[in-house]
């Protein structure tokens, strides 16, 4: 059974402690440019959404939980679309860190 909790959620990923969902959210820039994607986290108890503005690049990838405090995703670094794997704090309070160069969408084994 699935239940819709909020709109505009794509590629959701449930946190390890099952209290939050990380996902990508589509938005259109104020300058009228092409749509972009931002990483967001939804608290399942309060239904409060936090857009992780520490990541300023468009992230059109599946977001994966590394642990309860960090997210993983791939993003292109330049025009040739070669991607790197990035790590971002789930609270959005610190800058993203490159974790692996020339890597694609993450998957973790538990």
Backbone as JSON, one array per atom type, in Angstrom:
{
  "sequence": "XXXXXXXXXXXXXXXXXXXXXXXXXXXXXXXXXXXXXXXXXXXXXXXXXXXXXXXXXXXXXXXXXXXXXXXXXXXXXXXXXXXXXXXXXXXXXXXXXXXXXXXXXXXXXX",
  "N": [[0.85, -1.18, 0.0], [0.5, 2.19, -0.77], [0.78, 5.62, 0.18], [0.15, 8.95, -0.56], [2.01, 11.59, 0.66], [2.9, 14.15, 0.21], [3.3, 16.55, -2.46], [5.28, 16.62, -5.52], [7.49, 14.91, -5.14], [10.2, 13.01, -6.12], [11.98, 10.05, -6.89], [12.27, 8.87, -4.2], [13.9, 8.12, -1.04], [14.09, 6.21, 1.79], [15.11, 6.99, 5.08], [17.56, 5.34, 7.18], [16.7, 5.09, 9.82], [14.05, 5.28, 9.41], [12.58, 7.66, 9.61], [12.61, 9.81, 7.91], [12.35, 10.99, 4.52], [14.4, 11.28, 1.78], [14.71, 13.05, -1.27], [14.49, 14.08, -4.75], [13.5, 17.23, -5.97], [11.7, 18.98, -8.33], [12.19, 22.2, -9.76], [11.62, 25.48, -11.14], [13.92, 27.83, -12.16], [14.16, 31.29, -11.1], [15.0, 32.96, -13.13], [13.8, 32.01, -15.37], [15.02, 29.95, -16.68], [15.87, 26.54, -17.75], [14.13, 23.77, -16.16], [15.27, 22.61, -12.95], [16.74, 20.42, -10.45], [16.46, 19.92, -6.97], [17.78, 18.74, -3.86], [15.88, 17.42, -1.27], [14.54, 16.9, 2.05], [12.09, 15.16, 3.79], [10.45, 15.21, 6.82], [8.88, 12.6, 8.35], [7.2, 12.54, 10.56], [6.37, 15.17, 11.16], [5.83, 16.18, 8.66], [7.29, 18.23, 7.59], [9.18, 19.88, 5.18], [12.53, 20.15, 4.11], [14.53, 21.89, 2.02], [17.66, 21.25, 0.78], [19.72, 23.56, 0.67], [22.44, 23.89, 0.69], [23.54, 22.46, -1.33], [24.03, 23.63, -4.41], [23.98, 22.95, -7.06], [22.12, 21.48, -9.76], [20.55, 18.43, -9.09], [19.93, 15.68, -10.59], [19.37, 12.87, -9.92], [19.12, 9.65, -8.31], [18.78, 9.91, -4.88], [20.55, 8.63, -2.14], [20.69, 7.21, 1.1], [23.54, 7.37, 3.09], [24.12, 7.06, 5.77], [22.31, 7.8, 8.82], [22.75, 10.51, 8.86], [23.75, 11.5, 6.47], [23.64, 11.99, 2.9], [23.93, 10.51, -0.37], [24.74, 11.07, -3.82], [24.95, 11.39, -7.39], [26.44, 13.77, -9.58], [26.89, 15.72, -12.55], [30.0, 17.21, -13.4], [30.94, 18.83, -15.38], [30.59, 19.96, -18.8], [30.81, 17.58, -20.27], [29.35, 15.63, -19.05], [30.42, 13.75, -17.28], [30.18, 12.14, -14.23], [30.51, 12.72, -10.68], [30.58, 11.29, -7.4], [28.82, 12.5, -4.66], [28.64, 13.64, -1.25], [26.35, 14.71, 1.17], [25.32, 16.51, 4.01], [22.43, 15.55, 5.76], [21.0, 17.43, 7.14], [21.49, 19.7, 5.81], [23.3, 21.66, 6.53], [25.98, 21.91, 5.9], [28.55, 22.22, 3.41], [28.45, 20.31, 0.34], [30.45, 17.37, -0.18], [32.89, 16.04, -2.33], [33.01, 12.65, -2.9], [33.74, 10.4, -4.48], [35.48, 10.4, -7.46], [34.47, 10.41, -10.9], [32.22, 8.64, -10.79], [29.09, 6.87, -10.78], [25.53, 6.75, -10.12], [24.82, 6.18, -6.7], [24.77, 3.19, -4.64], [24.08, 1.49, -1.72], [25.18, -1.18, 0.34], [23.75, -3.08, 2.84]],
  "CA": [[0.0, 0.0, 0.0], [1.23, 3.47, -0.81], [-0.04, 6.78, 0.54], [0.81, 10.2, -0.94], [2.14, 12.49, 1.8], [3.14, 15.5, -0.29], [3.5, 16.62, -3.91], [6.58, 16.94, -6.12], [8.53, 14.02, -4.64], [10.67, 12.05, -7.12], [13.1, 9.2, -6.49], [12.4, 8.91, -2.74], [14.76, 7.17, -0.34], [13.76, 6.2, 3.21], [16.28, 6.98, 5.97], [17.78, 4.07, 7.88], [15.87, 5.06, 11.02], [12.67, 5.33, 8.9], [11.91, 8.88, 10.07], [12.68, 10.85, 6.88], [12.5, 10.61, 3.12], [15.19, 12.18, 0.94], [14.23, 12.95, -2.64], [14.77, 15.23, -5.6], [12.31, 18.03, -6.21], [11.86, 19.81, -9.53], [11.78, 23.6, -9.65], [12.0, 26.33, -12.27], [14.66, 29.0, -11.66], [13.51, 32.6, -11.23], [15.4, 33.6, -14.39], [13.08, 31.39, -16.46], [15.85, 28.92, -17.29], [15.28, 25.19, -17.75], [13.88, 23.2, -14.82], [16.38, 21.99, -12.24], [16.36, 19.53, -9.35], [17.08, 20.18, -5.68], [17.65, 17.68, -2.88], [15.04, 17.8, -0.13], [14.28, 15.86, 3.05], [10.78, 15.29, 4.42], [10.3, 14.58, 8.13], [7.63, 11.85, 8.26], [6.32, 12.8, 11.7], [5.82, 16.53, 11.08], [5.64, 16.49, 7.25], [8.04, 19.44, 7.27], [10.17, 19.66, 4.13], [13.72, 21.0, 4.12], [15.32, 21.86, 0.8], [19.06, 21.32, 1.21], [20.27, 24.64, -0.15], [23.91, 23.82, 0.66], [23.85, 21.95, -2.67], [23.52, 24.63, -5.34], [23.88, 22.36, -8.39], [20.96, 20.65, -10.04], [20.84, 17.03, -8.8], [18.95, 14.84, -11.26], [19.86, 11.53, -9.64], [18.56, 9.01, -7.13], [19.47, 10.22, -3.63], [20.67, 7.43, -1.32], [21.19, 7.46, 2.46], [24.79, 6.71, 3.48], [23.81, 6.76, 7.17], [21.19, 8.66, 9.2], [23.1, 11.92, 8.8], [24.35, 11.9, 5.19], [23.07, 11.53, 1.65], [24.83, 10.33, -1.51], [24.14, 11.25, -5.13], [25.91, 11.72, -8.44], [26.12, 14.97, -10.37], [27.92, 16.03, -13.54], [30.88, 18.31, -13.02], [31.22, 19.71, -16.5], [29.74, 19.78, -19.98], [30.87, 16.24, -20.87], [28.45, 14.79, -18.27], [31.09, 12.8, -16.39], [29.66, 12.43, -12.9], [31.22, 12.4, -9.45], [29.7, 10.94, -6.29], [28.88, 13.54, -3.64], [28.07, 13.38, 0.07], [25.73, 15.93, 1.69], [24.68, 16.35, 5.32], [20.97, 15.52, 5.62], [20.41, 18.63, 7.72], [21.76, 20.79, 4.88], [24.07, 22.73, 7.17], [27.39, 21.96, 5.49], [28.74, 22.12, 1.96], [28.64, 18.95, -0.14], [31.84, 16.93, -0.33], [33.11, 15.02, -3.35], [33.41, 11.4, -2.26], [34.4, 9.56, -5.46], [35.5, 11.0, -8.8], [34.06, 9.57, -12.04], [31.36, 7.57, -10.3], [27.68, 7.03, -11.11], [24.54, 6.72, -9.04], [25.26, 5.33, -5.58], [23.96, 2.14, -4.05], [24.77, 1.02, -0.52], [24.83, -2.54, 0.78], [23.57, -3.1, 4.29]],
  "C": [[0.88, 1.23, 0.0], [0.26, 4.6, -0.48], [0.76, 8.04, 0.17], [0.8, 11.14, 0.26], [2.3, 13.94, 1.39], [3.39, 15.42, -1.79], [4.96, 16.84, -4.25], [7.74, 16.13, -5.55], [8.9, 13.04, -5.76], [11.88, 11.32, -6.57], [13.3, 9.2, -4.97], [13.31, 7.82, -2.19], [14.48, 7.3, 1.16], [15.02, 6.13, 4.06], [16.36, 5.66, 6.72], [16.93, 3.95, 9.14], [14.39, 5.21, 10.7], [11.89, 6.55, 9.38], [11.84, 9.97, 9.01], [12.76, 10.22, 5.49], [13.33, 11.69, 2.44], [14.71, 11.99, -0.49], [14.73, 14.15, -3.45], [13.44, 15.9, -5.9], [12.58, 18.97, -7.38], [11.41, 21.24, -9.23], [12.25, 24.36, -10.88], [12.69, 27.56, -11.7], [13.92, 30.31, -11.94], [13.84, 33.28, -12.55], [14.71, 32.97, -15.6], [13.86, 30.32, -17.19], [15.18, 27.56, -17.23], [15.08, 24.68, -16.32], [15.15, 22.56, -14.26], [15.83, 21.14, -11.11], [17.13, 19.92, -8.1], [16.85, 18.98, -4.77], [16.83, 18.21, -1.71], [14.88, 16.61, 0.8], [12.95, 16.17, 3.71], [10.78, 14.53, 5.73], [8.93, 13.9, 8.14], [6.69, 12.09, 9.44], [5.63, 14.15, 11.57], [5.39, 16.93, 9.67], [6.27, 17.83, 6.86], [9.12, 19.08, 6.25], [11.32, 20.64, 4.33], [14.44, 20.81, 2.8], [16.76, 22.1, 1.21], [19.81, 22.3, 0.31], [21.79, 24.68, -0.15], [24.38, 23.27, -0.69], [23.21, 22.89, -3.68], [23.42, 24.12, -6.78], [22.56, 21.62, -8.53], [21.36, 19.18, -9.83], [19.71, 16.19, -9.39], [19.42, 13.4, -11.14], [19.09, 10.96, -8.45], [19.41, 9.38, -5.91], [19.43, 8.97, -2.76], [21.19, 7.83, 0.06], [22.49, 6.68, 2.67], [24.65, 6.21, 4.91], [22.68, 7.71, 7.55], [21.5, 10.15, 9.09], [23.58, 12.42, 7.45], [23.67, 11.24, 4.0], [24.16, 11.39, 0.6], [24.06, 10.55, -2.79], [25.26, 11.55, -6.12], [25.46, 13.01, -9.12], [27.25, 15.23, -11.35], [28.73, 17.25, -13.1], [31.16, 19.27, -14.16], [30.36, 19.32, -17.69], [29.79, 18.37, -20.57], [30.07, 15.2, -20.08], [29.12, 13.66, -17.5], [30.65, 13.14, -14.98], [30.65, 12.04, -11.81], [30.18, 12.06, -8.4], [29.91, 11.95, -5.18], [28.17, 13.1, -2.37], [27.56, 14.71, 0.61], [25.09, 15.63, 3.04], [23.17, 16.46, 5.16], [20.29, 16.71, 6.26], [20.68, 19.86, 6.85], [22.64, 21.89, 5.4], [25.55, 22.77, 6.8], [27.48, 21.73, 3.99], [28.89, 20.66, 1.54], [30.12, 18.64, -0.32], [31.91, 15.89, -1.44], [33.64, 13.77, -2.65], [34.21, 10.52, -3.21], [34.33, 10.27, -6.82], [35.09, 9.95, -9.85], [33.24, 8.36, -11.59], [29.91, 7.9, -10.62], [26.81, 6.96, -9.88], [24.93, 5.74, -7.94], [24.24, 4.25, -5.23], [24.74, 1.65, -2.84], [24.28, -0.38, -0.19], [24.77, -2.54, 2.29], [23.66, -4.53, 4.79]]
}
